[in-house]
PDB file of C-alpha atoms and ligand atoms in Angstrom:
ATOM      1  CA  UNK A   1      32.838 -12.773   8.898  1.00 79.00           C
ATOM      2  CA  UNK A   2      29.716 -10.636   9.072  1.00 92.00           C
ATOM      3  CA  UNK A   3      26.451 -12.530   9.471  1.00 97.00           C
ATOM      4  CA  UNK A   4      24.117 -12.433   6.490  1.00 97.00           C
ATOM      5  CA  UNK A   5      20.509 -12.078   7.593  1.00 98.00           C
ATOM      6  CA  UNK A   6      17.609 -13.624   5.694  1.00 97.00           C
ATOM      7  CA  UNK A   7      14.006 -12.530   6.296  1.00 98.00           C
ATOM      8  CA  UNK A   8      11.322 -15.080   5.534  1.00 96.00           C
ATOM      9  CA  UNK A   9       7.589 -14.532   5.156  1.00 94.00           C
ATOM     10  CA  UNK A  10       5.916 -16.642   7.841  1.00 91.00           C
ATOM     11  CA  UNK A  11       3.950 -19.637   6.608  1.00 89.00           C
ATOM     12  CA  UNK A  12       4.122 -22.085   3.752  1.00 90.00           C
ATOM     13  CA  UNK A  13       6.557 -19.966   1.757  1.00 93.00           C
ATOM     14  CA  UNK A  14       9.102 -19.978   4.621  1.00 92.00           C
ATOM     15  CA  UNK A  15       8.919 -23.772   4.747  1.00 92.00           C
ATOM     16  CA  UNK A  16       9.460 -24.117   0.993  1.00 94.00           C
ATOM     17  CA  UNK A  17      12.319 -21.624   1.122  1.00 94.00           C
ATOM     18  CA  UNK A  18      14.058 -23.553   3.925  1.00 94.00           C
ATOM     19  CA  UNK A  19      13.604 -26.750   1.916  1.00 95.00           C
ATOM     20  CA  UNK A  20      15.260 -25.141  -1.116  1.00 96.00           C
ATOM     21  CA  UNK A  21      18.050 -23.710   1.042  1.00 95.00           C
ATOM     22  CA  UNK A  22      18.652 -27.124   2.565  1.00 95.00           C
ATOM     23  CA  UNK A  23      19.260 -28.474  -0.920  1.00 95.00           C
ATOM     24  CA  UNK A  24      22.205 -26.078  -1.272  1.00 95.00           C
ATOM     25  CA  UNK A  25      23.554 -27.020   2.146  1.00 94.00           C
ATOM     26  CA  UNK A  26      22.047 -24.134   4.094  1.00 94.00           C
ATOM     27  CA  UNK A  27      20.028 -25.274   7.051  1.00 89.00           C
ATOM     28  CA  UNK A  28      19.031 -23.981  10.449  1.00 88.00           C
ATOM     29  CA  UNK A  29      18.209 -26.836  12.839  1.00 87.00           C
ATOM     30  CA  UNK A  30      16.921 -24.468  15.577  1.00 85.00           C
ATOM     31  CA  UNK A  31      14.216 -23.334  13.228  1.00 86.00           C
ATOM     32  CA  UNK A  32      12.800 -26.814  12.808  1.00 85.00           C
ATOM     33  CA  UNK A  33      11.622 -27.057  16.432  1.00 85.00           C
ATOM     34  CA  UNK A  34       7.818 -26.615  16.099  1.00 83.00           C
ATOM     35  CA  UNK A  35       7.446 -25.370  19.708  1.00 89.00           C
ATOM     36  CA  UNK A  36      10.056 -22.636  19.580  1.00 87.00           C
ATOM     37  CA  UNK A  37       9.052 -19.073  20.447  1.00 88.00           C
ATOM     38  CA  UNK A  38      12.356 -17.692  19.197  1.00 90.00           C
ATOM     39  CA  UNK A  39      12.285 -14.977  16.583  1.00 91.00           C
ATOM     40  CA  UNK A  40      15.834 -15.091  15.255  1.00 95.00           C
ATOM     41  CA  UNK A  41      17.659 -18.285  14.331  1.00 94.00           C
ATOM     42  CA  UNK A  42      21.384 -18.517  13.854  1.00 95.00           C
ATOM     43  CA  UNK A  43      23.704 -20.844  11.988  1.00 94.00           C
ATOM     44  CA  UNK A  44      27.121 -19.816  13.336  1.00 94.00           C
ATOM     45  CA  UNK A  45      29.025 -22.171  11.095  1.00 94.00           C
ATOM     46  CA  UNK A  46      27.658 -20.566   7.930  1.00 94.00           C
ATOM     47  CA  UNK A  47      27.478 -17.051   9.366  1.00 95.00           C
ATOM     48  CA  UNK A  48      23.760 -16.834   8.686  1.00 96.00           C
ATOM     49  CA  UNK A  49      20.788 -15.527  10.613  1.00 96.00           C
ATOM     50  CA  UNK A  50      17.152 -16.115   9.764  1.00 96.00           C
ATOM     51  CA  UNK A  51      13.979 -14.532  10.998  1.00 96.00           C
ATOM     52  CA  UNK A  52      10.311 -14.962  10.269  1.00 95.00           C
ATOM     53  CA  UNK A  53       8.120 -11.925   9.898  1.00 96.00           C
ATOM     54  CA  UNK A  54       4.703 -10.989   8.668  1.00 96.00           C
ATOM     55  CA  UNK A  55       4.914 -11.191   4.850  1.00 96.00           C
ATOM     56  CA  UNK A  56       4.069  -7.510   4.401  1.00 97.00           C
ATOM     57  CA  UNK A  57       7.006  -6.537   6.637  1.00 98.00           C
ATOM     58  CA  UNK A  58       9.682  -8.497   4.715  1.00 98.00           C
ATOM     59  CA  UNK A  59      10.294  -5.714   2.131  1.00 98.00           C
ATOM     60  CA  UNK A  60      10.627  -3.166   4.967  1.00 98.00           C
ATOM     61  CA  UNK A  61      13.276  -5.221   6.794  1.00 98.00           C
ATOM     62  CA  UNK A  62      15.157  -5.668   3.516  1.00 98.00           C
ATOM     63  CA  UNK A  63      14.964  -2.036   2.393  1.00 98.00           C
ATOM     64  CA  UNK A  64      16.423  -0.800   5.680  1.00 98.00           C
ATOM     65  CA  UNK A  65      19.147  -3.457   5.709  1.00 98.00           C
ATOM     66  CA  UNK A  66      17.857  -5.226   8.837  1.00 98.00           C
ATOM     67  CA  UNK A  67      17.863  -8.230   6.516  1.00 98.00           C
ATOM     68  CA  UNK A  68      20.269  -8.631   3.600  1.00 98.00           C
ATOM     69  CA  UNK A  69      17.961 -11.000   1.762  1.00 98.00           C
ATOM     70  CA  UNK A  70      14.281 -11.781   1.921  1.00 98.00           C
ATOM     71  CA  UNK A  71      11.810 -14.188   0.413  1.00 97.00           C
ATOM     72  CA  UNK A  72       8.304 -12.913  -0.183  1.00 98.00           C
ATOM     73  CA  UNK A  73       5.428 -12.962  -2.671  1.00 97.00           C
ATOM     74  CA  UNK A  74       5.435 -10.529  -5.573  1.00 98.00           C
ATOM     75  CA  UNK A  75       2.013  -9.301  -4.391  1.00 98.00           C
ATOM     76  CA  UNK A  76       3.672  -7.923  -1.253  1.00 98.00           C
ATOM     77  CA  UNK A  77       6.631  -6.515  -3.195  1.00 98.00           C
ATOM     78  CA  UNK A  78       4.285  -4.584  -5.488  1.00 98.00           C
ATOM     79  CA  UNK A  79       2.066  -3.401  -2.662  1.00 98.00           C
ATOM     80  CA  UNK A  80       4.922  -2.240  -0.422  1.00 98.00           C
ATOM     81  CA  UNK A  81       6.914  -0.673  -3.278  1.00 98.00           C
ATOM     82  CA  UNK A  82      10.198  -0.627  -1.312  1.00 98.00           C
ATOM     83  CA  UNK A  83      13.673   0.087  -2.643  1.00 98.00           C
ATOM     84  CA  UNK A  84      15.213  -3.356  -3.124  1.00 98.00           C
ATOM     85  CA  UNK A  85      16.475  -5.676  -5.817  1.00 98.00           C
ATOM     86  CA  UNK A  86      14.317  -8.555  -7.002  1.00 98.00           C
ATOM     87  CA  UNK A  87      16.879 -11.181  -7.962  1.00 98.00           C
ATOM     88  CA  UNK A  88      15.237 -14.582  -8.328  1.00 98.00           C
ATOM     89  CA  UNK A  89      11.836 -16.070  -9.016  1.00 98.00           C
ATOM     90  CA  UNK A  90      11.445 -19.170  -6.860  1.00 97.00           C
ATOM     91  CA  UNK A  91       8.710 -20.467  -9.160  1.00 96.00           C
ATOM     92  CA  UNK A  92       6.446 -21.335  -6.221  1.00 96.00           C
ATOM     93  CA  UNK A  93       3.257 -19.736  -4.939  1.00 95.00           C
ATOM     94  CA  UNK A  94       2.167 -19.050  -8.483  1.00 97.00           C
ATOM     95  CA  UNK A  95      -1.104 -17.143  -8.697  1.00 98.00           C
ATOM     96  CA  UNK A  96      -2.602 -14.051 -10.289  1.00 98.00           C
ATOM     97  CA  UNK A  97      -3.761 -10.663  -9.062  1.00 98.00           C
ATOM     98  CA  UNK A  98      -7.188 -10.089 -10.560  1.00 98.00           C
ATOM     99  CA  UNK A  99     -10.200  -7.844 -10.615  1.00 98.00           C
ATOM    100  CA  UNK A 100     -13.083 -10.125  -9.650  1.00 98.00           C
ATOM    101  CA  UNK A 101     -16.773  -9.711  -9.123  1.00 98.00           C
ATOM    102  CA  UNK A 102     -20.211 -10.864 -10.137  1.00 97.00           C
ATOM    103  CA  UNK A 103     -20.618 -11.203 -13.920  1.00 96.00           C
ATOM    104  CA  UNK A 104     -22.923  -8.124 -13.940  1.00 95.00           C
ATOM    105  CA  UNK A 105     -20.048  -5.942 -12.769  1.00 96.00           C
ATOM    106  CA  UNK A 106     -18.185  -6.535 -16.041  1.00 94.00           C
ATOM    107  CA  UNK A 107     -20.305  -3.951 -17.909  1.00 93.00           C
ATOM    108  CA  UNK A 108     -19.837  -1.279 -15.241  1.00 92.00           C
ATOM    109  CA  UNK A 109     -16.124  -1.954 -15.305  1.00 92.00           C
ATOM    110  CA  UNK A 110     -15.990  -1.669 -19.073  1.00 91.00           C
ATOM    111  CA  UNK A 111     -17.857   1.627 -19.189  1.00 91.00           C
ATOM    112  CA  UNK A 112     -15.549   3.238 -16.644  1.00 86.00           C
ATOM    113  CA  UNK A 113     -18.359   3.867 -14.193  1.00 89.00           C
ATOM    114  CA  UNK A 114     -17.356   5.091 -10.744  1.00 93.00           C
ATOM    115  CA  UNK A 115     -17.205   1.696  -9.071  1.00 96.00           C
ATOM    116  CA  UNK A 116     -16.148   0.661  -5.586  1.00 98.00           C
ATOM    117  CA  UNK A 117     -13.191  -1.689  -5.321  1.00 98.00           C
ATOM    118  CA  UNK A 118     -12.500  -3.628  -2.107  1.00 98.00           C
ATOM    119  CA  UNK A 119      -9.007  -5.024  -1.602  1.00 98.00           C
ATOM    120  CA  UNK A 120      -6.173  -5.954   0.738  1.00 98.00           C
ATOM    121  CA  UNK A 121      -3.912  -4.354  -1.890  1.00 98.00           C
ATOM    122  CA  UNK A 122      -4.885  -0.662  -2.205  1.00 98.00           C
ATOM    123  CA  UNK A 123      -1.577   0.374  -3.816  1.00 98.00           C
ATOM    124  CA  UNK A 124      -1.817  -2.312  -6.506  1.00 98.00           C
ATOM    125  CA  UNK A 125      -5.483  -1.490  -7.135  1.00 98.00           C
ATOM    126  CA  UNK A 126      -4.759   2.250  -7.343  1.00 98.00           C
ATOM    127  CA  UNK A 127      -1.858   1.758  -9.733  1.00 98.00           C
ATOM    128  CA  UNK A 128      -3.917  -0.539 -11.958  1.00 98.00           C
ATOM    129  CA  UNK A 129      -7.043   1.613 -12.194  1.00 97.00           C
ATOM    130  CA  UNK A 130      -5.440   5.067 -12.161  1.00 97.00           C
ATOM    131  CA  UNK A 131      -2.151   4.580 -14.024  1.00 97.00           C
ATOM    132  CA  UNK A 132      -2.888   1.687 -16.337  1.00 97.00           C
ATOM    133  CA  UNK A 133      -6.610   2.011 -17.041  1.00 95.00           C
ATOM    134  CA  UNK A 134      -6.996   5.748 -16.382  1.00 95.00           C
ATOM    135  CA  UNK A 135     -10.194   4.969 -14.540  1.00 95.00           C
ATOM    136  CA  UNK A 136     -11.381   6.715 -11.382  1.00 95.00           C
ATOM    137  CA  UNK A 137     -12.598   4.281  -8.727  1.00 97.00           C
ATOM    138  CA  UNK A 138     -13.243   4.305  -5.005  1.00 98.00           C
ATOM    139  CA  UNK A 139     -10.857   1.969  -3.205  1.00 98.00           C
ATOM    140  CA  UNK A 140     -11.871   0.383   0.096  1.00 98.00           C
ATOM    141  CA  UNK A 141      -9.150  -1.349   2.136  1.00 98.00           C
ATOM    142  CA  UNK A 142     -10.042  -4.681   3.755  1.00 98.00           C
ATOM    143  CA  UNK A 143      -7.820  -7.074   5.697  1.00 97.00           C
ATOM    144  CA  UNK A 144      -9.132 -10.464   4.593  1.00 94.00           C
ATOM    145  CA  UNK A 145     -12.090 -12.447   3.248  1.00 96.00           C
ATOM    146  CA  UNK A 146     -12.271  -9.798   0.556  1.00 98.00           C
ATOM    147  CA  UNK A 147     -14.727 -11.919  -1.472  1.00 97.00           C
ATOM    148  CA  UNK A 148     -17.384 -10.903   1.019  1.00 98.00           C
ATOM    149  CA  UNK A 149     -17.402  -7.326  -0.232  1.00 98.00           C
ATOM    150  CA  UNK A 150     -19.395  -7.747  -3.483  1.00 98.00           C
ATOM    151  CA  UNK A 151     -21.627 -10.377  -1.871  1.00 97.00           C
ATOM    152  CA  UNK A 152     -22.802  -8.184   0.986  1.00 98.00           C
ATOM    153  CA  UNK A 153     -22.870  -4.988  -1.070  1.00 97.00           C
ATOM    154  CA  UNK A 154     -19.780  -3.198   0.190  1.00 98.00           C
ATOM    155  CA  UNK A 155     -18.140  -2.982  -3.242  1.00 98.00           C
ATOM    156  CA  UNK A 156     -18.833  -3.697  -6.919  1.00 97.00           C
ATOM    157  CA  UNK A 157     -15.608  -5.623  -7.491  1.00 98.00           C
ATOM    158  CA  UNK A 158     -12.517  -6.781  -5.615  1.00 98.00           C
ATOM    159  CA  UNK A 159      -8.812  -6.826  -6.419  1.00 98.00           C
ATOM    160  CA  UNK A 160      -7.450 -10.034  -4.964  1.00 98.00           C
ATOM    161  CA  UNK A 161      -5.258 -13.069  -5.440  1.00 98.00           C
ATOM    162  CA  UNK A 162      -6.675 -15.981  -7.412  1.00 98.00           C
ATOM    163  CA  UNK A 163      -4.859 -19.273  -7.114  1.00 97.00           C
ATOM    164  CA  UNK A 164      -7.151 -22.206  -7.898  1.00 97.00           C
ATOM    165  CA  UNK A 165     -10.247 -20.046  -8.387  1.00 97.00           C
ATOM    166  CA  UNK A 166     -12.057 -22.156  -5.798  1.00 97.00           C
ATOM    167  CA  UNK A 167     -12.936 -19.277  -3.476  1.00 96.00           C
ATOM    168  CA  UNK A 168     -14.435 -17.291  -6.357  1.00 97.00           C
ATOM    169  CA  UNK A 169     -16.436 -20.250  -7.682  1.00 97.00           C
ATOM    170  CA  UNK A 170     -17.892 -21.093  -4.306  1.00 96.00           C
ATOM    171  CA  UNK A 171     -19.015 -17.507  -3.897  1.00 97.00           C
ATOM    172  CA  UNK A 172     -20.457 -16.931  -7.368  1.00 97.00           C
ATOM    173  CA  UNK A 173     -17.744 -14.521  -8.499  1.00 98.00           C
ATOM    174  CA  UNK A 174     -15.686 -14.440 -11.706  1.00 98.00           C
ATOM    175  CA  UNK A 175     -12.294 -13.163 -12.784  1.00 98.00           C
ATOM    176  CA  UNK A 176     -13.121 -10.014 -14.764  1.00 98.00           C
ATOM    177  CA  UNK A 177      -9.610  -8.767 -15.527  1.00 97.00           C
ATOM    178  CA  UNK A 178      -6.124 -10.122 -14.862  1.00 98.00           C
ATOM    179  CA  UNK A 179      -3.764  -7.500 -13.424  1.00 98.00           C
ATOM    180  CA  UNK A 180      -0.532  -9.489 -13.166  1.00 98.00           C
ATOM    181  CA  UNK A 181       1.090 -12.874 -12.547  1.00 98.00           C
ATOM    182  CA  UNK A 182       2.520 -13.505  -9.086  1.00 98.00           C
ATOM    183  CA  UNK A 183       5.009 -15.881  -7.456  1.00 97.00           C
ATOM    184  CA  UNK A 184       7.569 -15.942  -4.664  1.00 97.00           C
ATOM    185  CA  UNK A 185      10.724 -13.866  -5.119  1.00 98.00           C
ATOM    186  CA  UNK A 186      14.096 -13.485  -3.491  1.00 98.00           C
ATOM    187  CA  UNK A 187      14.809  -9.829  -2.757  1.00 98.00           C
ATOM    188  CA  UNK A 188      18.096  -8.222  -1.749  1.00 98.00           C
ATOM    189  CA  UNK A 189      19.029  -5.016   0.073  1.00 98.00           C
ATOM    190  CA  UNK A 190      20.651  -2.584  -2.352  1.00 98.00           C
ATOM    191  CA  UNK A 191      23.729  -1.897  -0.204  1.00 98.00           C
ATOM    192  CA  UNK A 192      24.213  -5.569   0.750  1.00 98.00           C
ATOM    193  CA  UNK A 193      24.191  -6.430  -2.942  1.00 98.00           C
ATOM    194  CA  UNK A 194      27.406  -4.366  -3.310  1.00 98.00           C
ATOM    195  CA  UNK A 195      29.036  -5.057   0.057  1.00 97.00           C
ATOM    196  CA  UNK A 196      28.363  -8.802   0.167  1.00 97.00           C
ATOM    197  CA  UNK A 197      28.233  -9.433  -3.550  1.00 97.00           C
ATOM    198  CA  UNK A 198      30.223 -12.687  -3.503  1.00 97.00           C
ATOM    199  CA  UNK A 199      28.274 -14.434  -0.776  1.00 97.00           C
ATOM    200  CA  UNK A 200      24.904 -13.245  -2.049  1.00 98.00           C
ATOM    201  CA  UNK A 201      25.650 -14.140  -5.670  1.00 98.00           C
ATOM    202  CA  UNK A 202      26.811 -17.553  -4.560  1.00 97.00           C
ATOM    203  CA  UNK A 203      23.545 -18.236  -2.719  1.00 97.00           C
ATOM    204  CA  UNK A 204      21.449 -16.929  -5.617  1.00 98.00           C
ATOM    205  CA  UNK A 205      23.360 -18.908  -8.233  1.00 98.00           C
ATOM    206  CA  UNK A 206      22.977 -22.132  -6.291  1.00 97.00           C
ATOM    207  CA  UNK A 207      19.308 -21.446  -5.527  1.00 97.00           C
ATOM    208  CA  UNK A 208      18.685 -20.820  -9.225  1.00 97.00           C
ATOM    209  CA  UNK A 209      19.877 -24.374  -9.916  1.00 97.00           C
ATOM    210  CA  UNK A 210      17.468 -25.753  -7.295  1.00 97.00           C
ATOM    211  CA  UNK A 211      14.596 -23.790  -8.827  1.00 97.00           C
ATOM    212  CA  UNK A 212      15.528 -25.137 -12.249  1.00 97.00           C
ATOM    213  CA  UNK A 213      15.623 -28.713 -10.954  1.00 96.00           C
ATOM    214  CA  UNK A 214      12.180 -28.355  -9.312  1.00 95.00           C
ATOM    215  CA  UNK A 215      10.632 -26.854 -12.427  1.00 91.00           C
ATOM    216  CA  UNK A 216      11.408 -29.963 -14.473  1.00 84.00           C
TER     217      UNK A 216
HETATM  218  C1  PRP B   1      -6.317 -15.838  -0.633  1.00 80.36           C
HETATM  219  C2  PRP B   1      -6.991 -14.856  -1.538  1.00 80.36           C
HETATM  220  C3  PRP B   1      -8.256 -15.563  -1.931  1.00 80.36           C
HETATM  221  C4  PRP B   1      -7.820 -17.011  -1.964  1.00 80.36           C
HETATM  222  C5  PRP B   1      -7.613 -17.427  -3.399  1.00 80.36           C
HETATM  223  O1  PRP B   1      -6.862 -15.703   0.633  1.00 80.36           O
HETATM  224  O2  PRP B   1      -7.230 -13.633  -0.881  1.00 80.36           O
HETATM  225  O3  PRP B   1      -9.259 -15.366  -0.964  1.00 80.36           O
HETATM  226  O4  PRP B   1      -6.616 -17.122  -1.224  1.00 80.36           O
HETATM  227  O5  PRP B   1      -7.287 -18.791  -3.502  1.00 80.36           O
HETATM  228  P1  PRP B   1      -8.085 -19.778  -4.458  1.00 80.36           P
HETATM  229  O6  PRP B   1      -8.200 -19.121  -5.798  1.00 80.36           O
HETATM  230  O7  PRP B   1      -7.227 -21.010  -4.505  1.00 80.36           O
HETATM  231  O8  PRP B   1      -9.419 -20.039  -3.836  1.00 80.36           O
HETATM  232  P2  PRP B   1      -6.188 -16.242   1.947  1.00 80.36           P
HETATM  233  O9  PRP B   1      -6.468 -17.698   2.095  1.00 80.36           O
HETATM  234  O10 PRP B   1      -4.758 -15.855   1.958  1.00 80.36           O
HETATM  235  O11 PRP B   1      -6.988 -15.492   3.118  1.00 80.36           O
HETATM  236  P3  PRP B   1      -7.676 -14.084   3.271  1.00 80.36           P
HETATM  237  O12 PRP B   1      -9.134 -14.333   3.094  1.00 80.36           O
HETATM  238  O13 PRP B   1      -7.330 -13.654   4.634  1.00 80.36           O
HETATM  239  O14 PRP B   1      -7.152 -13.151   2.225  1.00 80.36           O
END
């Protein structure tokens, strides 16, 4: 039997995913060792391999077939825009991609002024402003603490994830426009979906039940 490989986005989402997988009888004891420096974990009995990668790399591993399945946030899926199938919403990591800024920026946004937009998600920001709003903006890529940008005068607004809204509140910023809802998704390589249809469908079907049970 060929091993099925599952790519997980490092961090809280990987832990939740392993918890859900455990509920359908898929576990990987080697992965639970907190001191391990290993990158790939194997469950020979089930013919499964797991690896943890940077979230933004999960779609790349899945598109090229280095992983058959992956679990990653929809923010990353949209930003990376890779060829893959999105097959299941895990219903966790729910948040929204928003345009945020100081209240004064709302007017400039509304009047389609040439504003500066700072973001970790330049592809999402470009698609939103250019294709959906038909608005020309200047996009500035940052790698974190994006909320700083309007505060220190780098940009007029930001495009970023809002979960509780706490970061915005503490920094005097508001949600000005909601771009889209986000949550964690299971993605599948397009060839694997055909070649390993039975095993993949089985995992997805059973995971769907777990998601349903947790949503109650
Ligand atoms: C994310 C996001 C916001 C924050 C939103 O940042 O970029 O800054 O969480 O969450 P909240 O609405 O619950 O406050 P993250 O912690 O991933 O770090 P980052 O600054 O490196 O982007």
